[in-house]
Coordinates of C-alpha atoms in Angstrom, one line a residue:
M1 CA 43.1 83.4 127.5
T2 CA 42.4 83.2 131.3
L3 CA 44.4 81.1 133.7
E4 CA 41.4 79.0 134.6
A5 CA 40.8 78.1 130.9
C6 CA 44.5 77.2 130.4
V7 CA 44.5 74.9 133.4
L8 CA 41.2 73.3 132.3
L9 CA 42.6 72.6 128.8
S10 CA 45.8 71.2 130.3
L11 CA 43.9 68.7 132.4
V12 CA 41.8 67.6 129.4
L13 CA 44.8 67.1 127.2
S14 CA 46.9 65.4 129.9
S15 CA 44.0 62.9 130.4
C16 CA 44.5 61.5 126.9
G17 CA 46.2 58.1 126.8
A18 CA 48.9 56.9 124.4
G19 CA 46.3 56.3 121.8
G20 CA 45.6 60.1 121.7
Y21 CA 48.9 60.9 120.0
A22 CA 48.8 61.7 116.3
E23 CA 51.6 62.3 113.7
L24 CA 51.3 66.0 112.9
S25 CA 53.0 67.9 110.1
T26 CA 52.8 71.2 108.4
V27 CA 51.8 72.5 105.0
C28 CA 53.7 75.7 104.1
G29 CA 52.9 78.2 101.4
S30 CA 53.6 81.8 100.5
E31 CA 51.2 84.4 102.0
T32 CA 51.6 87.9 100.7
G33 CA 49.0 89.8 102.8
P34 CA 47.9 89.7 106.4
A35 CA 46.5 86.6 107.9
S36 CA 42.7 86.2 107.7
E37 CA 42.6 85.5 111.5
L38 CA 43.4 89.2 112.2
N39 CA 39.9 90.2 111.0
Q40 CA 38.1 88.5 113.9
A41 CA 38.2 88.1 117.7
Y42 CA 38.7 84.8 119.5
N43 CA 37.7 83.6 123.0
L44 CA 40.8 81.4 123.2
T45 CA 44.1 81.9 121.5
P46 CA 47.3 79.8 121.6
A47 CA 50.4 80.7 123.6
D48 CA 53.6 82.1 122.1
L49 CA 56.2 80.0 120.4
Y50 CA 58.6 78.4 122.9
N51 CA 61.7 79.2 120.9
L52 CA 62.8 80.1 117.3
N53 CA 66.1 79.1 115.6
A54 CA 67.5 79.7 112.1
K55 CA 70.7 78.7 110.3
F56 CA 72.1 78.6 106.7
I57 CA 72.2 75.2 105.0
E58 CA 73.4 74.3 101.5
N59 CA 70.8 73.8 98.9
E60 CA 70.9 70.1 98.0
K61 CA 69.0 70.5 94.8
E62 CA 71.3 69.8 91.8
T63 CA 71.8 72.9 89.7
Q64 CA 74.8 74.5 87.9
F65 CA 75.2 76.9 90.9
R66 CA 75.6 76.3 94.7
S67 CA 73.8 78.4 97.2
Y68 CA 72.4 78.5 100.8
L69 CA 68.8 78.4 102.1
I70 CA 67.5 79.5 105.5
N71 CA 66.4 76.6 107.7
I72 CA 63.9 77.9 110.3
S73 CA 62.9 75.6 113.2
W74 CA 60.5 76.3 116.1
S75 CA 59.0 74.5 119.1
L76 CA 55.7 74.9 120.8
S77 CA 54.8 75.7 124.4
M78 CA 53.6 72.8 126.5
D79 CA 50.2 74.1 127.7
G80 CA 46.5 73.6 127.1
S81 CA 46.3 76.5 124.6
I82 CA 48.0 74.3 122.0
K83 CA 44.5 72.9 121.2
E84 CA 43.6 76.3 119.7
L85 CA 46.7 76.4 117.4
T86 CA 46.0 76.2 113.7
A87 CA 49.1 77.7 112.0
T88 CA 52.4 79.5 112.4
K89 CA 53.4 82.5 110.2
I90 CA 57.0 83.3 109.4
C91 CA 58.2 86.5 107.8
V92 CA 61.7 87.3 106.6
T93 CA 63.0 90.8 105.8
S94 CA 66.4 91.0 104.0
H95 CA 68.6 94.1 103.9
G96 CA 71.4 93.9 101.3
T97 CA 71.9 95.2 97.8
V98 CA 68.1 95.3 97.6
R99 CA 65.4 95.1 100.3
H100 CA 63.1 92.2 100.2
F101 CA 60.1 91.0 102.4
E102 CA 58.5 87.6 102.2
C103 CA 56.1 85.5 104.4
V104 CA 55.1 81.9 104.5
R105 CA 52.2 80.3 106.4
C106 CA 52.7 76.8 107.8
S107 CA 49.3 75.3 108.6
Y108 CA 49.1 72.2 110.9
T109 CA 47.5 69.2 109.2
E110 CA 45.4 68.3 112.3
K111 CA 44.2 69.6 115.6
F112 CA 46.6 69.0 118.5
Q113 CA 45.4 66.4 120.9
S114 CA 48.3 66.4 123.3
Q115 CA 50.7 69.0 124.7
T116 CA 53.8 66.8 123.8
T117 CA 54.8 64.2 121.3
A118 CA 54.6 60.4 121.9
G119 CA 58.1 60.6 123.5
N120 CA 57.0 63.3 125.9
Q121 CA 59.0 65.9 124.0
R122 CA 57.9 69.4 122.8
W123 CA 56.4 69.6 119.4
Q124 CA 59.1 70.8 116.9
F125 CA 58.8 71.8 113.3
H126 CA 61.0 73.4 110.7
Y127 CA 60.8 75.1 107.3
T128 CA 63.5 75.5 104.6
G129 CA 63.0 77.6 101.5
F130 CA 64.2 81.2 101.8
P131 CA 67.1 81.8 99.3
V132 CA 70.2 83.5 100.5
E133 CA 72.2 86.3 98.9
P134 CA 75.8 87.1 99.9
V135 CA 76.5 89.7 102.7
T136 CA 72.8 90.3 103.6
N137 CA 71.1 90.9 106.9
Y138 CA 68.0 88.7 107.5
F139 CA 65.4 89.6 110.1
I140 CA 63.1 86.6 110.9
H141 CA 59.8 87.1 112.7
A142 CA 57.3 84.3 113.6
Y143 CA 54.1 84.0 115.6
N144 CA 51.2 81.6 116.1
L145 CA 47.7 81.8 114.6
P146 CA 45.2 82.8 115.6
P147 CA 46.9 85.8 117.0
A148 CA 46.2 87.6 120.2
N149 CA 43.1 89.9 120.1
I150 CA 43.3 93.6 119.8
N151 CA 44.4 95.3 123.1
E152 CA 45.9 92.0 124.3
D153 CA 49.6 91.1 124.5
S154 CA 51.0 90.2 121.1
S155 CA 53.2 87.1 121.3
S156 CA 55.9 86.5 118.7
K157 CA 59.6 85.5 118.4
S158 CA 62.3 87.3 116.3
L159 CA 66.0 86.8 115.4
S160 CA 68.5 88.0 112.8
L161 CA 71.2 86.4 110.6
I162 CA 74.0 87.7 108.4
S163 CA 74.9 85.7 105.3
P164 CA 78.5 85.0 104.4
G165 CA 80.3 86.8 101.6
C166 CA 81.7 85.5 98.3
N167 CA 84.8 84.2 100.0
D168 CA 82.7 81.4 101.6
H169 CA 83.4 77.9 100.2
V170 CA 79.8 77.5 99.1
M171 CA 78.7 81.1 98.4
K172 CA 81.6 81.7 96.0
Y173 CA 79.8 79.2 93.6
S174 CA 76.5 81.0 93.8
K175 CA 75.2 82.9 90.7
S176 CA 75.5 86.3 92.3
C177 CA 79.1 85.8 93.4
I178 CA 80.2 84.3 90.1
E179 CA 78.8 87.3 88.3
E180 CA 80.9 89.5 90.6
G181 CA 84.1 87.6 89.8
S182 CA 84.4 85.2 92.7
L183 CA 86.0 82.5 90.5
W184 CA 88.3 84.9 88.6
D185 CA 91.9 84.1 89.2
P186 CA 94.0 86.8 87.5
N187 CA 97.4 85.1 88.3
I188 CA 99.2 88.5 88.6
T189 CA 102.9 88.8 88.1
V190 CA 104.7 92.0 88.8
C191 CA 108.2 92.7 87.4
K192 CA 110.2 95.9 88.1
T193 CA 112.9 97.3 86.0
E194 CA 114.8 100.5 86.5
A195 CA 112.0 103.0 85.7
E196 CA 108.8 100.9 85.2
V197 CA 106.8 98.0 86.4
E198 CA 105.4 95.4 84.0
V199 CA 102.2 93.8 85.2
N200 CA 100.9 90.6 83.6
F201 CA 97.5 89.2 84.5
T202 CA 94.7 86.9 83.1
T203 CA 91.5 88.7 82.2
S204 CA 88.0 87.5 82.9
S205 CA 85.2 86.7 80.4
L206 CA 82.9 88.9 82.5
G207 CA 84.4 92.2 81.4
T208 CA 87.1 94.0 79.3
R209 CA 87.8 97.0 81.5
Y210 CA 90.4 97.0 84.4
I211 CA 91.8 99.8 86.5
L212 CA 95.4 99.3 87.9
F213 CA 97.0 101.0 90.9
I214 CA 100.6 100.8 92.0
C215 CA 101.0 101.3 95.8
D216 CA 103.9 101.2 98.2
T217 CA 104.0 101.5 101.9
E218 CA 103.0 105.2 101.7
D219 CA 100.6 106.0 98.9
C220 CA 99.2 104.9 95.5
N221 CA 99.9 106.5 92.1
D222 CA 97.2 107.7 89.7
P223 CA 95.1 104.9 88.3
S224 CA 95.8 103.4 84.8
E225 CA 92.8 102.0 82.9
K226 CA 93.3 99.0 80.6
E227 CA 90.7 97.7 78.1
T228 CA 91.4 94.5 76.3
N229 CA 89.8 91.4 74.9
E230 CA 92.9 89.2 75.3
T231 CA 93.0 86.3 77.6
R232 CA 96.4 87.3 79.0
T233 CA 97.4 90.9 78.9
S234 CA 100.5 93.0 79.9
V235 CA 100.6 96.6 81.2
K236 CA 103.8 98.7 81.7
L237 CA 103.5 101.5 84.3
P238 CA 106.2 104.1 85.3
V239 CA 107.3 103.9 89.0
G240 CA 110.3 106.3 89.3
D241 CA 112.4 105.7 92.4
R242 CA 109.8 103.8 94.4
S243 CA 111.0 101.1 96.8
N244 CA 110.7 97.4 96.1
N245 CA 107.7 97.1 98.5
I246 CA 105.3 97.5 95.5
I247 CA 101.8 96.2 95.5
V248 CA 99.6 96.2 92.4
K249 CA 95.8 96.5 92.8
I250 CA 93.5 95.5 89.9
I251 CA 89.9 96.6 90.0
P252 CA 87.7 95.0 87.3
Y253 CA 84.5 96.4 85.9
F254 CA 81.8 93.7 85.6
P255 CA 78.2 94.4 84.8
K256 CA 76.9 92.9 88.0
C257 CA 79.0 95.0 90.5
Q258 CA 80.3 97.7 88.1
H259 CA 82.8 99.9 89.9
D260 CA 82.4 98.1 93.2
C261 CA 83.8 94.7 92.1
P262 CA 86.2 92.8 94.4
R263 CA 89.8 93.9 93.7
R264 CA 92.8 91.6 93.3
T265 CA 96.4 92.4 94.5
G266 CA 99.8 91.2 93.3
T267 CA 103.2 91.7 94.8
L268 CA 106.7 92.2 93.2
T269 CA 108.1 88.9 91.9
T270 CA 111.6 87.9 90.6
C271 CA 112.2 89.3 87.2
I272 CA 113.7 87.5 84.2
Q273 CA 115.6 90.3 82.5
N274 CA 117.4 90.3 79.1
Y275 CA 120.8 92.0 79.3
S276 CA 122.7 92.9 76.2
N277 CA 126.2 92.8 77.6
G278 CA 128.9 90.8 75.8
A279 CA 129.2 88.0 78.3
N280 CA 125.6 87.0 78.1
T281 CA 125.5 87.2 74.3
I282 CA 128.6 85.1 74.0
D283 CA 127.2 82.5 76.4
L284 CA 123.9 82.3 74.5
I285 CA 125.7 81.9 71.1
G286 CA 128.0 79.2 72.6
R287 CA 125.0 77.2 73.7
Y288 CA 123.4 77.4 70.3
M289 CA 126.6 76.4 68.5
C290 CA 127.0 73.4 70.8
F291 CA 123.5 72.2 70.0
I292 CA 124.1 72.7 66.3
L293 CA 127.4 70.7 66.3
V294 CA 125.8 67.8 68.3
A295 CA 122.9 67.7 65.8
I296 CA 125.3 67.7 62.8
F297 CA 127.4 64.9 64.4
I298 CA 124.4 62.7 64.9
T299 CA 123.1 63.3 61.4
V300 CA 126.5 62.4 59.9
C301 CA 126.7 59.2 62.0
V302 CA 123.2 58.1 60.9
T303 CA 124.0 58.8 57.2
V304 CA 127.2 56.8 57.3
A305 CA 125.4 53.9 59.0
V306 CA 122.6 53.9 56.4
L307 CA 125.1 53.9 53.5
C308 CA 127.1 51.1 55.0
F309 CA 124.0 49.0 55.5
M310 CA 122.8 49.7 51.9
K311 CA 126.2 48.7 50.5
N312 CA 126.3 45.4 52.4
H313 CA 122.7 44.6 51.4
E314 CA 122.5 46.0 47.9
T315 CA 120.3 43.3 46.5
I316 CA 117.8 43.4 49.3
M317 CA 117.6 47.2 49.3
K318 CA 116.9 47.2 45.5
R319 CA 114.1 44.8 45.9
T320 CA 112.7 46.5 48.9
F321 CA 113.0 50.2 48.2
F322 CA 113.0 50.5 44.4
H323 CA 110.7 47.8 43.1
H324 CA 108.2 47.6 45.9
A325 CA 106.6 50.9 45.1
N326 CA 106.1 50.0 41.4
L327 CA 104.3 46.8 42.3
H328 CA 101.7 48.6 44.5
Q329 CA 100.8 51.7 42.7
F330 CA 97.4 50.6 41.5
V331 CA 95.2 52.4 39.0
K332 CA 92.0 53.7 40.5
V333 CA 88.9 53.4 38.4
L334 CA 85.4 54.8 39.2
V335 CA 82.7 52.8 37.4
I336 CA 79.4 54.7 36.5
Y337 CA 76.5 52.8 35.1
P338 CA 72.9 53.6 34.1
K339 CA 69.9 51.8 35.6
E340 CA 69.5 49.7 32.5
V341 CA 72.8 47.9 33.2
C342 CA 72.4 44.7 35.2
F343 CA 74.4 45.2 38.4
H344 CA 75.1 41.6 39.4
H345 CA 75.8 40.1 36.0
T346 CA 77.5 43.0 34.3
V347 CA 78.9 45.6 36.8
L348 CA 80.2 43.1 39.4
T349 CA 81.7 40.8 36.7
F350 CA 83.4 43.8 35.0
A351 CA 84.8 45.0 38.4
K352 CA 86.0 41.5 39.3
F353 CA 87.8 41.3 36.0
L354 CA 89.5 44.7 36.4
H355 CA 90.6 43.8 40.0
D356 CA 91.8 40.2 39.4
S357 CA 93.2 40.4 35.9
C358 CA 94.5 43.9 35.8
Q359 CA 95.2 44.6 39.5
I360 CA 93.1 47.8 39.3
D361 CA 91.3 49.4 42.3
V362 CA 87.6 49.6 41.4
I363 CA 85.3 52.2 43.0
I364 CA 81.5 51.4 42.9
D365 CA 78.8 53.3 44.7
M366 CA 77.2 50.0 46.0
W367 CA 80.4 49.2 47.9
Q368 CA 80.5 52.6 49.7
K369 CA 76.9 53.1 50.8
R370 CA 78.0 54.1 54.3
K371 CA 80.3 56.8 53.1
I372 CA 77.7 58.1 50.7
A373 CA 75.2 58.3 53.5
E374 CA 77.7 60.2 55.6
K375 CA 78.9 62.7 53.0
G376 CA 75.9 62.8 50.6
P377 CA 76.1 61.6 46.9
V378 CA 77.4 64.9 45.5
Q379 CA 80.3 65.3 47.9
W380 CA 81.1 61.6 47.7
L381 CA 81.2 61.6 43.9
A382 CA 83.3 64.8 43.7
A383 CA 85.8 63.2 46.1
Q384 CA 86.0 60.0 44.1
K385 CA 86.5 61.9 40.9
E386 CA 89.5 63.7 42.3
I387 CA 91.3 60.5 43.4
A388 CA 90.3 58.3 40.5
D389 CA 92.7 57.9 37.5
K390 CA 89.8 57.0 35.2
I391 CA 86.0 57.3 35.1
I392 CA 84.3 54.6 33.1
F393 CA 80.7 55.0 31.8
L394 CA 79.3 51.6 31.2
C395 CA 77.0 51.3 28.2
S396 CA 74.0 49.0 28.4
S397 CA 73.5 46.0 26.2
N398 CA 70.6 43.7 25.4
I399 CA 69.6 42.3 28.8
S400 CA 67.0 39.6 29.2
T401 CA 64.0 40.1 31.4
E402 CA 65.0 37.0 33.3
C403 CA 68.2 38.8 34.4
D404 CA 66.2 41.8 35.4
E405 CA 63.8 39.8 37.6
S406 CA 66.5 37.8 39.4
C407 CA 68.6 41.0 40.1
Y408 CA 65.6 43.1 41.2
K409 CA 64.9 40.7 44.1
N410 CA 68.4 41.4 45.5
I411 CA 69.0 45.1 44.8
G412 CA 65.5 46.4 45.4
N413 CA 65.4 50.1 44.5
H414 CA 69.1 50.3 43.6
K415 CA 68.1 51.1 40.0
D416 CA 66.8 54.5 41.1
N417 CA 69.9 55.2 43.1
S418 CA 72.2 54.2 40.2
D419 CA 70.2 56.4 37.9
C420 CA 70.7 59.4 40.3
M421 CA 74.4 58.7 40.6
F422 CA 74.7 58.4 36.8
A423 CA 73.0 61.9 36.4
L424 CA 75.4 63.4 39.0
A425 CA 78.4 61.9 37.2
F426 CA 77.2 63.2 33.9
N427 CA 76.8 66.7 35.4
L428 CA 80.4 66.5 36.5
F429 CA 81.5 65.5 33.0
C430 CA 79.6 68.5 31.5
S431 CA 81.3 70.8 33.9
D432 CA 84.7 69.4 33.0
L433 CA 83.8 69.8 29.3
K434 CA 82.9 73.4 29.8
N435 CA 86.1 74.1 31.8
Q436 CA 88.3 71.9 29.7
S437 CA 89.6 70.0 32.7
S438 CA 90.0 66.3 33.5
L439 CA 88.5 65.2 30.2
H440 CA 91.3 62.6 29.8
K441 CA 89.8 60.7 32.7
Y442 CA 86.5 59.7 31.0
I443 CA 86.1 56.5 29.0
V444 CA 83.0 54.7 27.6
V445 CA 82.9 50.9 27.7
S446 CA 80.4 48.6 26.0
F447 CA 80.1 44.8 26.0
N448 CA 78.2 44.5 22.7
E449 CA 79.3 46.3 19.5
I450 CA 76.5 45.2 17.2
N451 CA 73.4 44.8 19.4
S452 CA 74.2 47.6 21.9
K453 CA 71.2 49.4 23.3
D454 CA 73.1 52.6 23.8
T455 CA 71.4 54.7 26.5
L456 CA 74.3 57.0 27.2
P457 CA 73.9 60.7 26.4
A458 CA 75.2 61.8 23.0
A459 CA 77.7 64.2 24.6
L460 CA 79.8 61.2 25.8
K461 CA 80.6 60.3 22.2
I462 CA 83.6 62.5 22.3
C463 CA 85.2 60.2 24.9
P464 CA 87.3 57.1 23.9
K465 CA 85.0 54.1 23.5
Y466 CA 86.0 50.4 23.9
Y467 CA 84.1 47.2 23.1
L468 CA 85.0 44.3 25.4
M469 CA 86.3 41.8 25.0
K470 CA 87.3 42.8 21.5
D471 CA 89.3 45.9 22.5
I472 CA 90.6 44.5 25.8
D473 CA 94.3 44.9 24.8
N474 CA 93.8 48.6 23.8
F475 CA 91.7 49.2 26.9
C476 CA 94.4 47.9 29.3
R477 CA 97.1 49.7 27.3
H478 CA 95.1 53.0 27.6
L479 CA 94.9 52.6 31.4
S480 CA 98.6 51.8 31.6
I481 CA 99.7 54.9 29.5
Q482 CA 97.5 57.3 31.3
H483 CA 98.5 56.1 34.7
S484 CA 102.2 56.4 33.8
Q485 CA 101.8 59.9 32.6
T486 CA 99.9 60.9 35.7
N487 CA 102.6 59.6 38.0
G488 CA 105.5 61.0 35.8
K489 CA 106.8 57.6 34.7
S490 CA 108.1 56.4 31.4
T491 CA 106.9 52.8 31.8
K492 CA 103.7 51.7 30.1
K493 CA 102.3 48.9 32.2
V494 CA 99.5 48.8 34.7
S495 CA 100.7 48.3 38.2
G496 CA 101.0 44.6 38.9
W497 CA 99.2 43.6 35.6
R498 CA 100.6 41.0 33.4
S499 CA 98.7 40.0 30.2
S500 CA 99.3 37.4 27.6
I501 CA 97.5 39.5 25.0
R502 CA 100.0 41.7 23.1
C503 CA 99.0 45.4 23.2
I504 CA 98.8 46.9 19.7
P505 CA 98.9 50.8 19.5
T506 CA 95.8 52.3 17.9
E507 CA 94.8 55.9 17.1
E508 CA 92.1 55.8 19.7
Y509 CA 94.6 56.7 22.5
S510 CA 95.6 60.0 20.8
M511 CA 92.0 60.8 20.0
G512 CA 91.8 64.6 19.6
I513 CA 88.6 66.6 20.3
K514 CA 88.0 69.1 17.5
D515 CA 86.5 72.5 18.2
N516 CA 83.3 71.7 16.4
G517 CA 83.0 68.4 18.3
E518 CA 83.4 70.3 21.6
E519 CA 80.7 72.8 20.6
T520 CA 78.3 70.0 19.6
A521 CA 79.1 68.0 22.8
A522 CA 78.5 71.1 24.9
E523 CA 75.1 71.7 23.2
E524 CA 74.1 68.1 23.7
C525 CA 75.3 68.2 27.3
N526 CA 73.1 71.2 28.1
S527 CA 70.1 69.5 26.4
T528 CA 70.6 66.3 28.3
R529 CA 71.1 68.1 31.6
L530 CA 67.8 69.9 31.0
L531 CA 66.1 66.6 30.5
M532 CA 67.6 65.2 33.7
G533 CA 66.6 68.2 35.7
L534 CA 70.2 69.2 36.5
M535 CA 70.1 72.8 35.3

């Protein structure tokens, strides 16, 4: 550009009033090849950049790592050639572990109408976006477009930066530095005995191989390699007659830096040594004996105080400690019923009777829907079978259709759920029958001896069966005897249950299962399971 042309453009731009200023910005994007403006000649080209600056700033984007970015800023020359300026190209070359070259083109959104901003200042712009690696040289080169023509002076600005290492307060949290062990704290302790040094340090999750050197003021010994998967490890190294000015160096082997990883050092610390001389042994034994004697004295005092209290309050202690347990050891009963049994009029009434009259804990699936949903019906039923003293299969009776219709409105699809639970319970019974375990827990209960519509599988006929309320005395007596045997007691009463009906012993409580009965029940069990789809 000639001097006359520059002066002319300056006069034209300076003649613009305040209304000629516009808010300009840049749109930057990566450009891998040469600028398209290099392929043609221009009569007028813009002047060089006025200045170029760069610095490292922390990346404000929230990620699991912290890092730096290069912030590049530049200002434009105040002359008439600014009218020809269309873009500024910035190229960055990095020299570190690897060599990298990258360019961006920042195009101005509008043509410049003034040499300065509205505040009579130079036009200034900046770009942030080049990622930074630790300990790397960055060479930054920038120039305006369109560039100078061939055989004319090429105008550009350049500068260089060196990024900080992994000791920097931000860079140490970058991905590259973390992979090289920047956050690894080995917590080295060094203890010297007469002929060896014991080194303890915390390993890193980045690697399992470590090389140890022992150095004094003069030289270092041969390296010792340690390979371990432990979180905290110990290494013993011979030292001979070395001085106490010992320094231990640990060089880790991590995949990122391999044999060139940052090393850690540890100095000699105060050792806690175990001597076997008589004085120390006697002192240690004396401390232990003192602790034992104090503990025995406290135990004797507490025992005497408890005995005195029990003697002075004998009546209260008997009521509190000896009878209280018997009054609260309730029988637990799991009630299983088929879908034909009316839940509201039969199952709930039966459960209320057991709880109120016999002081029995009753377990029903409808009362534990949440636990069944959490564990699943199979796991829930298996757990209830283990804790229950008895498992009662309710037998259906003649139920009116009016009862069914009134109940169905309240329980919805509960019939299907109860049928599924009944099938699972019957499957557990068949398994116990096969393994000859827990058969004493199973009972069959019916409420109508004559007009019973028995829908229970035939295999359950080997279980004791009671008709309520006809056999109520025998039924309660059965629960009392079984519960006493289970808890190792000689008493024959249900916990907390008092009845005005006199219990009469019958042969049903010593009902034995004959071999042929077991075989028949097993065959019927298999047949029923096939029909239910459980095998």
